[in-house]
Amino acid sequence: MSSLKAYKGFPGRVLFRYVARAKVSLNVFYGGSSGRAAVSALETAQQLTSRKLAMYNPKFELVTDFHQRLEEPTVQFDFINGEELLLHTAGLKVTDVREAMFTMAEQVEGRMNEAGTALEDLEDV
């Protein structure tokens, strides 16, 4: 499933515009020599490098931290209104990570609409 597929009736490409940055931090060998616990974080990083996503949100920034520390892999999303979402991804599928990102983006959109702040107002910042 592409990260641009519709999410609960909202086009993913529209909701992705609310994501300013993602930081993916992982040790590919976390959880043993197979590194299976890091798969969803690694796949998330790969999906976030899509040229299609760059077209929808050219200001999006992906930061990767590949390391050898014995830490659970994480993905942190920073949204354009300053909110953050930190996910510990060892027990998650990449679709779970994407759904959490879109759910938070939808909430950010709602809070911005309630505050009377338009997406376009923040795009020039």
PDB file of C-alpha atoms in Angstrom:
ATOM      1  CA  MET A   1       0.000   0.000   0.000  1.00  0.00           C
ATOM      2  CA  SER A   2       1.448   3.315  -1.052  1.00  0.00           C
ATOM      3  CA  SER A   3       1.871   5.998   1.580  1.00  0.00           C
ATOM      4  CA  LEU A   4      -0.206   8.261  -0.675  1.00  0.00           C
ATOM      5  CA  LYS A   5      -3.329   6.083  -0.595  1.00  0.00           C
ATOM      6  CA  ALA A   6      -6.451   7.578   0.899  1.00  0.00           C
ATOM      7  CA  TYR A   7      -6.687   7.377   4.662  1.00  0.00           C
ATOM      8  CA  LYS A   8     -10.202   7.306   6.146  1.00  0.00           C
ATOM      9  CA  GLY A   9     -11.549   9.321   3.227  1.00  0.00           C
ATOM     10  CA  PHE A  10      -8.754  11.919   3.282  1.00  0.00           C
ATOM     11  CA  PRO A  11      -6.113  11.897   0.564  1.00  0.00           C
ATOM     12  CA  GLY A  12      -2.808  11.022   2.217  1.00  0.00           C
ATOM     13  CA  ARG A  13      -1.004  13.610   0.126  1.00  0.00           C
ATOM     14  CA  VAL A  14      -3.084  16.400   1.699  1.00  0.00           C
ATOM     15  CA  LEU A  15      -2.501  15.173   5.250  1.00  0.00           C
ATOM     16  CA  PHE A  16       1.222  14.718   4.565  1.00  0.00           C
ATOM     17  CA  ARG A  17       1.459  18.473   4.052  1.00  0.00           C
ATOM     18  CA  TYR A  18       1.020  18.849   7.836  1.00  0.00           C
ATOM     19  CA  VAL A  19       4.227  16.887   8.530  1.00  0.00           C
ATOM     20  CA  ALA A  20       7.295  19.123   8.730  1.00  0.00           C
ATOM     21  CA  ARG A  21       9.940  16.571   9.626  1.00  0.00           C
ATOM     22  CA  ALA A  22      10.524  12.947  10.537  1.00  0.00           C
ATOM     23  CA  LYS A  23      13.461  11.542  12.456  1.00  0.00           C
ATOM     24  CA  VAL A  24      14.087   7.826  12.078  1.00  0.00           C
ATOM     25  CA  SER A  25      16.510   6.390  14.616  1.00  0.00           C
ATOM     26  CA  LEU A  26      17.536   2.748  14.539  1.00  0.00           C
ATOM     27  CA  ASN A  27      20.156   0.073  14.977  1.00  0.00           C
ATOM     28  CA  VAL A  28      19.591  -2.459  12.189  1.00  0.00           C
ATOM     29  CA  PHE A  29      20.675  -5.245  14.532  1.00  0.00           C
ATOM     30  CA  TYR A  30      18.379  -4.255  17.406  1.00  0.00           C
ATOM     31  CA  GLY A  31      16.542  -7.327  18.652  1.00  0.00           C
ATOM     32  CA  GLY A  32      19.103  -9.805  17.445  1.00  0.00           C
ATOM     33  CA  SER A  33      21.233 -10.504  14.412  1.00  0.00           C
ATOM     34  CA  SER A  34      18.206 -10.526  12.088  1.00  0.00           C
ATOM     35  CA  GLY A  35      17.390  -6.889  12.879  1.00  0.00           C
ATOM     36  CA  ARG A  36      13.681  -7.663  12.413  1.00  0.00           C
ATOM     37  CA  ALA A  37      12.683  -5.226  15.163  1.00  0.00           C
ATOM     38  CA  ALA A  38      14.034  -2.343  13.058  1.00  0.00           C
ATOM     39  CA  VAL A  39      12.182  -3.276   9.858  1.00  0.00           C
ATOM     40  CA  SER A  40       9.225  -0.907  10.229  1.00  0.00           C
ATOM     41  CA  ALA A  41      11.468   2.069  11.039  1.00  0.00           C
ATOM     42  CA  LEU A  42      13.695   1.272   8.073  1.00  0.00           C
ATOM     43  CA  GLU A  43      10.718   0.822   5.719  1.00  0.00           C
ATOM     44  CA  THR A  44       9.218   4.081   6.990  1.00  0.00           C
ATOM     45  CA  ALA A  45      12.459   5.912   6.179  1.00  0.00           C
ATOM     46  CA  GLN A  46      12.462   4.362   2.716  1.00  0.00           C
ATOM     47  CA  GLN A  47       8.846   5.364   2.045  1.00  0.00           C
ATOM     48  CA  LEU A  48       9.446   8.917   3.237  1.00  0.00           C
ATOM     49  CA  THR A  49      12.102   9.392   0.529  1.00  0.00           C
ATOM     50  CA  SER A  50       9.481   8.996  -2.209  1.00  0.00           C
ATOM     51  CA  ARG A  51       9.661  11.587  -5.001  1.00  0.00           C
ATOM     52  CA  LYS A  52       5.850  11.761  -4.958  1.00  0.00           C
ATOM     53  CA  LEU A  53       5.879  12.793  -1.301  1.00  0.00           C
ATOM     54  CA  ALA A  54       8.486  15.438  -2.086  1.00  0.00           C
ATOM     55  CA  MET A  55       6.115  16.892  -4.705  1.00  0.00           C
ATOM     56  CA  TYR A  56       3.300  17.210  -2.149  1.00  0.00           C
ATOM     57  CA  ASN A  57       5.474  18.585   0.624  1.00  0.00           C
ATOM     58  CA  PRO A  58       8.771  19.975  -0.709  1.00  0.00           C
ATOM     59  CA  LYS A  59       9.687  21.435   2.708  1.00  0.00           C
ATOM     60  CA  PHE A  60       9.478  18.032   4.435  1.00  0.00           C
ATOM     61  CA  GLU A  61      12.759  16.978   6.034  1.00  0.00           C
ATOM     62  CA  LEU A  62      13.819  13.410   6.779  1.00  0.00           C
ATOM     63  CA  VAL A  63      16.566  12.907   9.354  1.00  0.00           C
ATOM     64  CA  THR A  64      18.030   9.446   9.776  1.00  0.00           C
ATOM     65  CA  ASP A  65      20.113   8.256  12.695  1.00  0.00           C
ATOM     66  CA  PHE A  66      21.555   4.821  11.981  1.00  0.00           C
ATOM     67  CA  HIS A  67      23.594   3.845  15.019  1.00  0.00           C
ATOM     68  CA  GLN A  68      24.935   0.945  17.086  1.00  0.00           C
ATOM     69  CA  ARG A  69      23.292   1.846  20.386  1.00  0.00           C
ATOM     70  CA  LEU A  70      21.090  -0.755  22.075  1.00  0.00           C
ATOM     71  CA  GLU A  71      17.971   1.380  21.763  1.00  0.00           C
ATOM     72  CA  GLU A  72      14.552   0.497  20.422  1.00  0.00           C
ATOM     73  CA  PRO A  73      14.007   1.932  16.939  1.00  0.00           C
ATOM     74  CA  THR A  74      11.902   5.087  16.838  1.00  0.00           C
ATOM     75  CA  VAL A  75      10.228   7.386  14.366  1.00  0.00           C
ATOM     76  CA  GLN A  76       9.424  10.912  15.491  1.00  0.00           C
ATOM     77  CA  PHE A  77       7.139  13.103  13.397  1.00  0.00           C
ATOM     78  CA  ASP A  78       7.193  16.878  13.857  1.00  0.00           C
ATOM     79  CA  PHE A  79       4.138  18.699  12.562  1.00  0.00           C
ATOM     80  CA  ILE A  80       3.887  22.214  11.167  1.00  0.00           C
ATOM     81  CA  ASN A  81       2.066  23.512  14.255  1.00  0.00           C
ATOM     82  CA  GLY A  82       4.875  22.363  16.588  1.00  0.00           C
ATOM     83  CA  GLU A  83       3.259  19.131  17.800  1.00  0.00           C
ATOM     84  CA  GLU A  84       5.254  15.894  17.855  1.00  0.00           C
ATOM     85  CA  LEU A  85       4.500  12.192  17.642  1.00  0.00           C
ATOM     86  CA  LEU A  86       7.110   9.697  18.887  1.00  0.00           C
ATOM     87  CA  LEU A  87       6.614   6.051  17.975  1.00  0.00           C
ATOM     88  CA  HIS A  88       8.639   3.110  19.302  1.00  0.00           C
ATOM     89  CA  THR A  89       8.429   0.919  16.233  1.00  0.00           C
ATOM     90  CA  ALA A  90       9.840  -2.467  17.291  1.00  0.00           C
ATOM     91  CA  GLY A  91       6.378  -4.025  17.608  1.00  0.00           C
ATOM     92  CA  LEU A  92       4.720  -2.063  14.802  1.00  0.00           C
ATOM     93  CA  LYS A  93       4.219  -2.670  11.109  1.00  0.00           C
ATOM     94  CA  VAL A  94       5.012   0.124   8.677  1.00  0.00           C
ATOM     95  CA  THR A  95       1.269   0.478   8.051  1.00  0.00           C
ATOM     96  CA  ASP A  96       0.792   1.112  11.801  1.00  0.00           C
ATOM     97  CA  VAL A  97       3.407   3.883  11.656  1.00  0.00           C
ATOM     98  CA  ARG A  98       1.770   5.442   8.607  1.00  0.00           C
ATOM     99  CA  GLU A  99      -1.706   5.247  10.182  1.00  0.00           C
ATOM    100  CA  ALA A 100      -0.455   6.918  13.374  1.00  0.00           C
ATOM    101  CA  MET A 101       1.155   9.691  11.305  1.00  0.00           C
ATOM    102  CA  PHE A 102      -2.039  10.276   9.298  1.00  0.00           C
ATOM    103  CA  THR A 103      -4.210  10.175  12.432  1.00  0.00           C
ATOM    104  CA  MET A 104      -2.030  12.824  14.069  1.00  0.00           C
ATOM    105  CA  ALA A 105      -1.956  14.901  10.869  1.00  0.00           C
ATOM    106  CA  GLU A 106      -5.752  14.780  10.787  1.00  0.00           C
ATOM    107  CA  GLN A 107      -5.864  15.984  14.417  1.00  0.00           C
ATOM    108  CA  VAL A 108      -3.390  18.776  13.644  1.00  0.00           C
ATOM    109  CA  GLU A 109      -5.536  19.829  10.699  1.00  0.00           C
ATOM    110  CA  GLY A 110      -8.618  19.912  12.945  1.00  0.00           C
ATOM    111  CA  ARG A 111      -6.896  21.939  15.665  1.00  0.00           C
ATOM    112  CA  MET A 112      -5.570  24.399  13.094  1.00  0.00           C
ATOM    113  CA  ASN A 113      -9.027  24.775  11.557  1.00  0.00           C
ATOM    114  CA  GLU A 114     -10.524  25.400  15.015  1.00  0.00           C
ATOM    115  CA  ALA A 115      -7.881  28.068  15.649  1.00  0.00           C
ATOM    116  CA  GLY A 116      -8.573  29.674  12.283  1.00  0.00           C
ATOM    117  CA  THR A 117      -5.068  28.935  10.997  1.00  0.00           C
ATOM    118  CA  ALA A 118      -4.878  27.872   7.377  1.00  0.00           C
ATOM    119  CA  LEU A 119      -2.243  25.493   6.066  1.00  0.00           C
ATOM    120  CA  GLU A 120      -1.205  28.140   3.564  1.00  0.00           C
ATOM    121  CA  ASP A 121      -0.518  30.595   6.425  1.00  0.00           C
ATOM    122  CA  LEU A 122       2.259  28.322   7.718  1.00  0.00           C
ATOM    123  CA  GLU A 123       3.715  27.185   4.401  1.00  0.00           C
ATOM    124  CA  ASP A 124       5.713  30.392   3.939  1.00  0.00           C
ATOM    125  CA  VAL A 125       7.278  30.171   7.412  1.00  0.00           C
TER     126      VAL A 125
END
